[in-house]
Coordinates of C-alpha atoms in Angstrom, one line a residue:
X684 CA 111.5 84.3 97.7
X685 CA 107.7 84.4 97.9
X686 CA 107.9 86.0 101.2
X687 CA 109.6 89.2 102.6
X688 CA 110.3 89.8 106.2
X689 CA 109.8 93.7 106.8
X690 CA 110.8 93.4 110.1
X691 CA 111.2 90.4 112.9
X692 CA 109.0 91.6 115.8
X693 CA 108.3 89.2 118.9
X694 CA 106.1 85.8 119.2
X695 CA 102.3 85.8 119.6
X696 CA 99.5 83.9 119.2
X697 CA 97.4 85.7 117.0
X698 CA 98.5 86.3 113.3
X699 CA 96.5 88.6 110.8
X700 CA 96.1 88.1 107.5
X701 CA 95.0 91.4 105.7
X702 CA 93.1 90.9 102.5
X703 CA 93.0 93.4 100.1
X704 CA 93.3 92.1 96.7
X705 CA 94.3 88.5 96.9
X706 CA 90.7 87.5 97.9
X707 CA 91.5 83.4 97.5
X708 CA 92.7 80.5 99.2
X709 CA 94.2 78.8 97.0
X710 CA 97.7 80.2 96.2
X711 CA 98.0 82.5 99.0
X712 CA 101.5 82.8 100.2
X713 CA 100.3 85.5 103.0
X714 CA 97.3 83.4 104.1
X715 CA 100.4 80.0 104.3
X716 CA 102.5 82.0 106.1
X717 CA 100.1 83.5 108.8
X718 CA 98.8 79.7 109.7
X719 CA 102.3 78.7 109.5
X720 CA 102.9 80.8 112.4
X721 CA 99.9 81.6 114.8
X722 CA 97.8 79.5 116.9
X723 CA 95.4 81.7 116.1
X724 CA 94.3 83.7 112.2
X725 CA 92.5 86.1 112.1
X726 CA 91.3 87.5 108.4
X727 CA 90.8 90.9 107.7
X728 CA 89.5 93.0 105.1
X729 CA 89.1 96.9 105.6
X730 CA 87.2 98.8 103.8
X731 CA 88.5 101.9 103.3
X732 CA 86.9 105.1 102.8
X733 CA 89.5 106.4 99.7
X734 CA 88.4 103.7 97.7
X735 CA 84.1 104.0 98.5
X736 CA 83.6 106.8 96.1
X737 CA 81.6 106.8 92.6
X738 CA 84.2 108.6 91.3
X739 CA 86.6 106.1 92.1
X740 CA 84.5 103.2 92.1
X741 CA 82.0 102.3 90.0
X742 CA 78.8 100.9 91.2
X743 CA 79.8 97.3 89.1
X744 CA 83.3 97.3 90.5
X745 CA 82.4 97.8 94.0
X746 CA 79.9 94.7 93.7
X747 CA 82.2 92.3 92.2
X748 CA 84.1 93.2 95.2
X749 CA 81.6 92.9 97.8
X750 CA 80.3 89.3 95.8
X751 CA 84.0 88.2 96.2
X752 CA 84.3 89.1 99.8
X753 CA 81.2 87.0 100.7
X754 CA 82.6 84.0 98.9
X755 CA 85.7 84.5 100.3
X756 CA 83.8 84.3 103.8
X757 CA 81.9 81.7 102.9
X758 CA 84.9 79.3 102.1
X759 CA 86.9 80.6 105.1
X760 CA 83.6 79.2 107.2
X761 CA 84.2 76.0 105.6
X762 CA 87.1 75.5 107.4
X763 CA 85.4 77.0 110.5
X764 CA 87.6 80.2 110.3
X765 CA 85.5 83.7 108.8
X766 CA 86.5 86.6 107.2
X767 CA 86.6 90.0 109.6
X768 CA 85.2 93.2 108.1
X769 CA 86.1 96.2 109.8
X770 CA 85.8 99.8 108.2
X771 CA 87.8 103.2 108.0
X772 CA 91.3 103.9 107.1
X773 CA 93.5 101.8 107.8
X774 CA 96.2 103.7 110.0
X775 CA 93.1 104.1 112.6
X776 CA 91.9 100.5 112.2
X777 CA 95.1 98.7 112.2
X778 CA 96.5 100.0 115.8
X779 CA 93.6 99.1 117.7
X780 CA 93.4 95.5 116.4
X781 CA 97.0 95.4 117.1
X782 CA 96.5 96.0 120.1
X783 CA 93.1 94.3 121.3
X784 CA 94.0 91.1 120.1
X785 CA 98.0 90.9 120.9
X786 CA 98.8 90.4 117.2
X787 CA 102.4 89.4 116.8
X788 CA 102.1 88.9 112.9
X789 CA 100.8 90.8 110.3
X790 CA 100.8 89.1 106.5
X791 CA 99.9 91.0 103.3
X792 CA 99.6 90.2 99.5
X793 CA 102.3 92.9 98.0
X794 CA 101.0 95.8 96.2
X795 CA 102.1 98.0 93.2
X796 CA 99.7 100.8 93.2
X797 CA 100.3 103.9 93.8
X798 CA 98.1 104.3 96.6
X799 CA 98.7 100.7 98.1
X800 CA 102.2 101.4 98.3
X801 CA 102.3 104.2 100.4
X802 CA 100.0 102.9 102.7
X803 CA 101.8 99.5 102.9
X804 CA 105.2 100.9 103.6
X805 CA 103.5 103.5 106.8
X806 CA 101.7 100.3 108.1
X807 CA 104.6 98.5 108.2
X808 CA 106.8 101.0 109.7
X809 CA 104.0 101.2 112.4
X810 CA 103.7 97.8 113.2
X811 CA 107.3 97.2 113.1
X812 CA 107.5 100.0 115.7
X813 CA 105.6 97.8 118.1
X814 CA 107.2 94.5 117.2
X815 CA 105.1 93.0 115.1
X816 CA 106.3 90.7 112.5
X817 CA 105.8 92.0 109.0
X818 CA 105.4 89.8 105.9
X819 CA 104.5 91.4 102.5
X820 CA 104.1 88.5 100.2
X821 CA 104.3 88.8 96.5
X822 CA 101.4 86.6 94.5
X823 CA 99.6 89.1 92.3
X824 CA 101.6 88.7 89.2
X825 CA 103.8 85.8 88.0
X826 CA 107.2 87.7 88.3
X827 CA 107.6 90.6 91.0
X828 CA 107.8 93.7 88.9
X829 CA 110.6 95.0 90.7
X830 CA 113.0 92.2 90.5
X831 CA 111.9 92.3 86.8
X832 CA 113.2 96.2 86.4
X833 CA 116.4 94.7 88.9
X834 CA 117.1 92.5 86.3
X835 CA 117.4 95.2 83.8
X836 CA 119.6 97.7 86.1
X837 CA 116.3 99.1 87.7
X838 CA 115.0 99.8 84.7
X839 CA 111.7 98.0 83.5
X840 CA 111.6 96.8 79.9
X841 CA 109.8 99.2 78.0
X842 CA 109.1 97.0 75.0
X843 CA 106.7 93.7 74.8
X844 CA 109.8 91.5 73.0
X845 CA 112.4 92.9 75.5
X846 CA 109.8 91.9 78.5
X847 CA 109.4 88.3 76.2
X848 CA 113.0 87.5 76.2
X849 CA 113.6 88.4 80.1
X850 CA 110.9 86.5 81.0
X851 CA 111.2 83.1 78.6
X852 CA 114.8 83.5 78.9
X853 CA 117.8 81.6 81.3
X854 CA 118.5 84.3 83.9
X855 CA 114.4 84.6 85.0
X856 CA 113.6 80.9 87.4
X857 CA 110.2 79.5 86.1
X858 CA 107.1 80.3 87.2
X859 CA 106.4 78.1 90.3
X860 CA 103.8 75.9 90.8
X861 CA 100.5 77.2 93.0
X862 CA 100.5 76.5 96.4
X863 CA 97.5 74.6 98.0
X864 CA 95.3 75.7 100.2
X865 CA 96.5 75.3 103.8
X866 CA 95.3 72.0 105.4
X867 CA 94.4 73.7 108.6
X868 CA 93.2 77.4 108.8
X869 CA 93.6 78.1 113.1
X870 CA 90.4 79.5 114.2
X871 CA 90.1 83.4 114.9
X872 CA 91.1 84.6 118.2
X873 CA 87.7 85.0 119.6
X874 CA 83.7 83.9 118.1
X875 CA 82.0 85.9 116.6
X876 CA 81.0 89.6 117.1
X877 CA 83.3 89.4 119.8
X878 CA 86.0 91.6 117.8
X879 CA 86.7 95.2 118.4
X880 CA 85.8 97.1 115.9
X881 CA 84.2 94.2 113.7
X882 CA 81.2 95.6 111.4
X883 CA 78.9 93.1 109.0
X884 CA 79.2 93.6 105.0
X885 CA 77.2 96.6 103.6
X886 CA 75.3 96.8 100.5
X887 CA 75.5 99.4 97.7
X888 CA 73.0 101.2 98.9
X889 CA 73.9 101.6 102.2
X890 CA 78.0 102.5 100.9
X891 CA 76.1 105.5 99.4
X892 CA 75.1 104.1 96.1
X893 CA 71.7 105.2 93.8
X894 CA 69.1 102.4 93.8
X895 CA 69.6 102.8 90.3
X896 CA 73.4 102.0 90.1
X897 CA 72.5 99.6 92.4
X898 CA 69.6 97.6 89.8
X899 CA 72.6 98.4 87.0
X900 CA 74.8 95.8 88.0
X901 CA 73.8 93.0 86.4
X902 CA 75.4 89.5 87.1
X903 CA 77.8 89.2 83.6
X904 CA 80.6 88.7 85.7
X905 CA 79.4 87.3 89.2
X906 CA 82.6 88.2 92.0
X907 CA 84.5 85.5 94.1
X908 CA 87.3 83.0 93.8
X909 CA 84.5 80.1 93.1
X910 CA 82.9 81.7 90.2
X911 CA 86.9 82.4 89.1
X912 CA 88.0 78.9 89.3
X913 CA 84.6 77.2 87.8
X914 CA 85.5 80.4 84.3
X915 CA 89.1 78.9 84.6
X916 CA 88.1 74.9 84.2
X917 CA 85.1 75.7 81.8
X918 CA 88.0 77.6 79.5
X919 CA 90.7 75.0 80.3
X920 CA 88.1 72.1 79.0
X921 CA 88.1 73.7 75.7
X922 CA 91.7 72.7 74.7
X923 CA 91.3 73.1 70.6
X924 CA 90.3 76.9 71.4
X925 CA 92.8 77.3 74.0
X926 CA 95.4 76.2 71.7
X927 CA 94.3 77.7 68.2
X928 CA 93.9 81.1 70.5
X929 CA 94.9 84.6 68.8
X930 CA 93.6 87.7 70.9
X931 CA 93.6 89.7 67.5
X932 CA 91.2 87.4 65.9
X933 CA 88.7 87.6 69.3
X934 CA 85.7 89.9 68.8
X935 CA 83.9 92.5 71.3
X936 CA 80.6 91.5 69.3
X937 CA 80.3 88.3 71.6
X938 CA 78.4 89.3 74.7
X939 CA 76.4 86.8 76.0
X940 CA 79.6 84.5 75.9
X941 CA 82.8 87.3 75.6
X942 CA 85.2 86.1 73.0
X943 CA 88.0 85.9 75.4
X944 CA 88.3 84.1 78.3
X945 CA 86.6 86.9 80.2
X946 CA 88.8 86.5 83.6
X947 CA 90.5 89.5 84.0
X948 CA 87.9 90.9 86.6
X949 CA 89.2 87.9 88.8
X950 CA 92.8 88.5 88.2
X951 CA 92.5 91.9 88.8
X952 CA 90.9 91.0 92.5
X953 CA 93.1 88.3 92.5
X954 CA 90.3 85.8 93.5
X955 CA 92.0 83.8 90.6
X956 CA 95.8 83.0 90.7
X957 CA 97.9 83.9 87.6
X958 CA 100.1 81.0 88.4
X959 CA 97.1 78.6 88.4
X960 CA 96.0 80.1 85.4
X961 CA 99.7 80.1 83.2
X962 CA 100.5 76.2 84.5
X963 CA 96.4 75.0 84.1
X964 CA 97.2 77.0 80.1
X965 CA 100.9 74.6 80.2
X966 CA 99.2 71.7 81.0
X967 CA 96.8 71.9 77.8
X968 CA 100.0 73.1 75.7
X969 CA 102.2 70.2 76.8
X970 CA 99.4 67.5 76.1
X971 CA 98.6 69.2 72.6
X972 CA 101.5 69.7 71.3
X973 CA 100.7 72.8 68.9
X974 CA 99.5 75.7 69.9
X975 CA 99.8 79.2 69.4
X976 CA 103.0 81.4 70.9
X977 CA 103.1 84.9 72.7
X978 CA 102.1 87.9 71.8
X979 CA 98.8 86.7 70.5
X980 CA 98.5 83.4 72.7
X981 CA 97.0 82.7 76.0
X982 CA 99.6 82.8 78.1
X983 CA 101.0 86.1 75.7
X984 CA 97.9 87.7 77.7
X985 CA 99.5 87.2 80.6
X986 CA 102.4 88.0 79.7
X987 CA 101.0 91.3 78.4
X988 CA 99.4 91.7 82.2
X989 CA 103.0 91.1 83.5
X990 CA 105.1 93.8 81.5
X991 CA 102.7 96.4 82.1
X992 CA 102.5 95.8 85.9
X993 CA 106.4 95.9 85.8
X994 CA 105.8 99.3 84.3
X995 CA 103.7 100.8 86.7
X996 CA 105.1 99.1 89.6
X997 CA 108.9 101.1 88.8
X998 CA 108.5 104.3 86.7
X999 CA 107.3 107.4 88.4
X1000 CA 103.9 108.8 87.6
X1001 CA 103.1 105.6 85.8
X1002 CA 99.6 106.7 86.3
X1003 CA 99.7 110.4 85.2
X1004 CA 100.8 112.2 82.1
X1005 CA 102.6 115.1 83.5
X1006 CA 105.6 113.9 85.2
X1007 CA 105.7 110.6 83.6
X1008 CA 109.1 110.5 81.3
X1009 CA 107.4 107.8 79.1
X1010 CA 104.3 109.6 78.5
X1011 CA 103.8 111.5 75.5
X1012 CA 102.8 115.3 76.6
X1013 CA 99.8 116.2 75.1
X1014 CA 98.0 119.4 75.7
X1015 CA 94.3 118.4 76.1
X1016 CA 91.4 120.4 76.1
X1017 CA 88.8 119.9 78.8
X1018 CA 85.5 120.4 78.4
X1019 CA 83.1 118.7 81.0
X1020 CA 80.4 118.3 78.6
X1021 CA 82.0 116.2 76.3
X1022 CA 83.1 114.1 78.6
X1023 CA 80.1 113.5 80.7
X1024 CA 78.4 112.3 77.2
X1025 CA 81.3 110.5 76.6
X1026 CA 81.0 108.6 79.9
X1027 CA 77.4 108.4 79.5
X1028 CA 77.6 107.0 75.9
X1029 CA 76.2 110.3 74.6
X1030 CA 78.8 111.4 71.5
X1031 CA 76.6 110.4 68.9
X1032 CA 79.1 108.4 67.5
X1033 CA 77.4 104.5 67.6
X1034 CA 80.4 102.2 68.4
X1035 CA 82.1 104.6 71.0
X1036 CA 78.3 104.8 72.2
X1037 CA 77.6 101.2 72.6
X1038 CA 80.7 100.7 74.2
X1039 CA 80.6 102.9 76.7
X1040 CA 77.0 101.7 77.4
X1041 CA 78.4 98.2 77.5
X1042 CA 80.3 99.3 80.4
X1043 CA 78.4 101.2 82.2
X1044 CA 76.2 97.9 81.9
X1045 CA 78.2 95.0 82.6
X1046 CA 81.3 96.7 84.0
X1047 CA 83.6 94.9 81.4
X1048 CA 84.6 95.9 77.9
X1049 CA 87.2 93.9 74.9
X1050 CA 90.1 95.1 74.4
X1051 CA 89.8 96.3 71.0
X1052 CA 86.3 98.6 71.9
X1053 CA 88.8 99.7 75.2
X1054 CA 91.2 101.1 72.5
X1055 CA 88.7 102.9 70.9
X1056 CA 86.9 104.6 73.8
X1057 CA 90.5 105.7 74.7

């Protein structure tokens, strides 16, 4: 099921679709299902002040995500429809647009994170409570994490080969095919800027952010799903690579082109579909013949994405040592000066240096200098 109904509420004709991550068209089981339903959609991205904080955001991140929300906008204008942008938390936001423009649906891209999840399941308790129809859609990852754990008696393989067999073997149902995008995307309830509670899309600087940090973020990895998709086919054209591919032979010395396919910012935000990524990867495979196998291959990556999501999705504390029964206890130290050079690229030792400049600078780093700053 690529859809769940949290709750049946009554009939209307205005359906939201609530971006968060998920910012694409194509493949977007919560976008289908809201203009399956509404005779009017009306897209929706909050930004919310937990997540608009350095320390939480870094200047690079936050761009990548405003560049993906403008292309996102920009292809929903395409199909004369436009992505809403409304601001503050989302337990304030959420009632009055209920409300103002009669919604009777409300569709969402599932979410694992800590954080999301708590959010998710009040928001959907509340807009259950006035009978508004629910829909948390799963898309993120190829299998749900938590019917991955379910297959396991609720517990989530805590082993690469034990993920490997669950999800190559008999009892998991093959990763489907992506959806297209929806022929017709029904026009938002009412033109523009005539919206409660509708605000335009703010720059760094006016989020809060240094003119510095602002200058900093240079374009190595430019946000949005058309930028994803035009990575995916450049990578997907190069079929010898893509099929003699071994992530422990890939370098982090490559920067102007990263040895790797360099996509993981766009999975992350979801403005490129893992499915359309591990059947566009099948495709090449099947016409080649010979290619590499998991852990090392291409579609091993993403199967490395998918067993640590299952993790984090289904043990407790996933993201914290203390409290976390699969994370070793260690008793750190903490000194803030060490760590401020560390973060600043300031140890004095020259490869932990340059990678922490690196991503500071491009907001991206290889997996093998990622290690080694950890």
């Amino acid at each position: 099921q690529s859809v769940s109904a949290l709750c049946r509420g009554g009939m209307s004709a205005t359906s939201v679709v609530w971006f968060r991550k998920g910012l694409r068209l194509h493949d977007n089981a919560a976008l289908i299902k809201a203009c399956k339903s509404g005779k009017h959609v009306n897209p929706i991205f909050i930004l919310d002040p937990w997540f608009l904080k350095a320390e939480k955001v870094s200047a690079n991140r936050l761009n990548f995500l405003l560049e993906s929300l403008r292309d996102l906008d920009s292809s929903l204008r395409a199909r004369k429809s436009r992505l809403i942008i409304l601001r503050g938390k989302p337990k304030d936001v959420l009632p009055k647009i209920f409300k103002a423009w009669n919604v009777g649906q409300l569709c969402y891209e599932q979410d694992t994170e800590p954080y999301a999840v708590a959010r998710d399941q009040e928001m959907s308790a509340m807009a259950c409570g006035l009978g508004i129809d629910v829909h948390a859609c799963h898309g993120h990852t190829l299998f749900d994490p938590y019917k991955v754990a379910a297959k396991c008696g609720g517990q989530p393989p805590l082993t690469y080969q034990s993920f490997l067999k669950l999800a190559e073997g008999p009892s998991f149902q093959p990763v489907p095919p992506p959806a297209d995008i929806p022929d017709l995307i029904p026009p938002p309830s009412a033109p523009e800027g005539k919206l409660v509670e509708e605000s335009s899309l703010p720059t760094l600087k006016e989020l809060g952010y240094s003119q510095e940090a602002s200058l900093q973020c240079k374009e190595w990895f430019p946000g949005g799903e058309t930028h994803a998709q035009k990575k995916l086919a450049a990578k997907i054209a190069q079929r010898d690579w893509i099929c003699d591919f071994e992530k422990p032979k890939t370098t982090p010395a490559c920067f102007l082109e990263p040895s790797t396919t360099g996509l993981s910012p766009y999975l992350k935000f979801g403005c490129l579909s893992p499915r359309l990524m591990y059947h566009e990867l099948q495709k090449v495979y099947a016409a080649k013949g010979k290619h590499t196998k998991p852990p090392v291959s291409l579609v091993g990556q993403l199967y490395w994405r998918e067993f640590f999501y299952a993790n984090a999705a289904t043990i407790p504390n996933y993201d914290k040592m203390v409290g976390n029964r699969i994370c070793k206890q260690v008793p750190w130290d903490h000194n803030p000066e060490y760590i401020k050079a560390w973060e600043e690229g300031r140890t004095g030792f020259p490869w932990i240096d340059a990678a922490m400049r690196q991503l500071k600078q491009h907001g991206w780093l290889h997996h093998l200098a990622r290690h080694s700053v950890a």
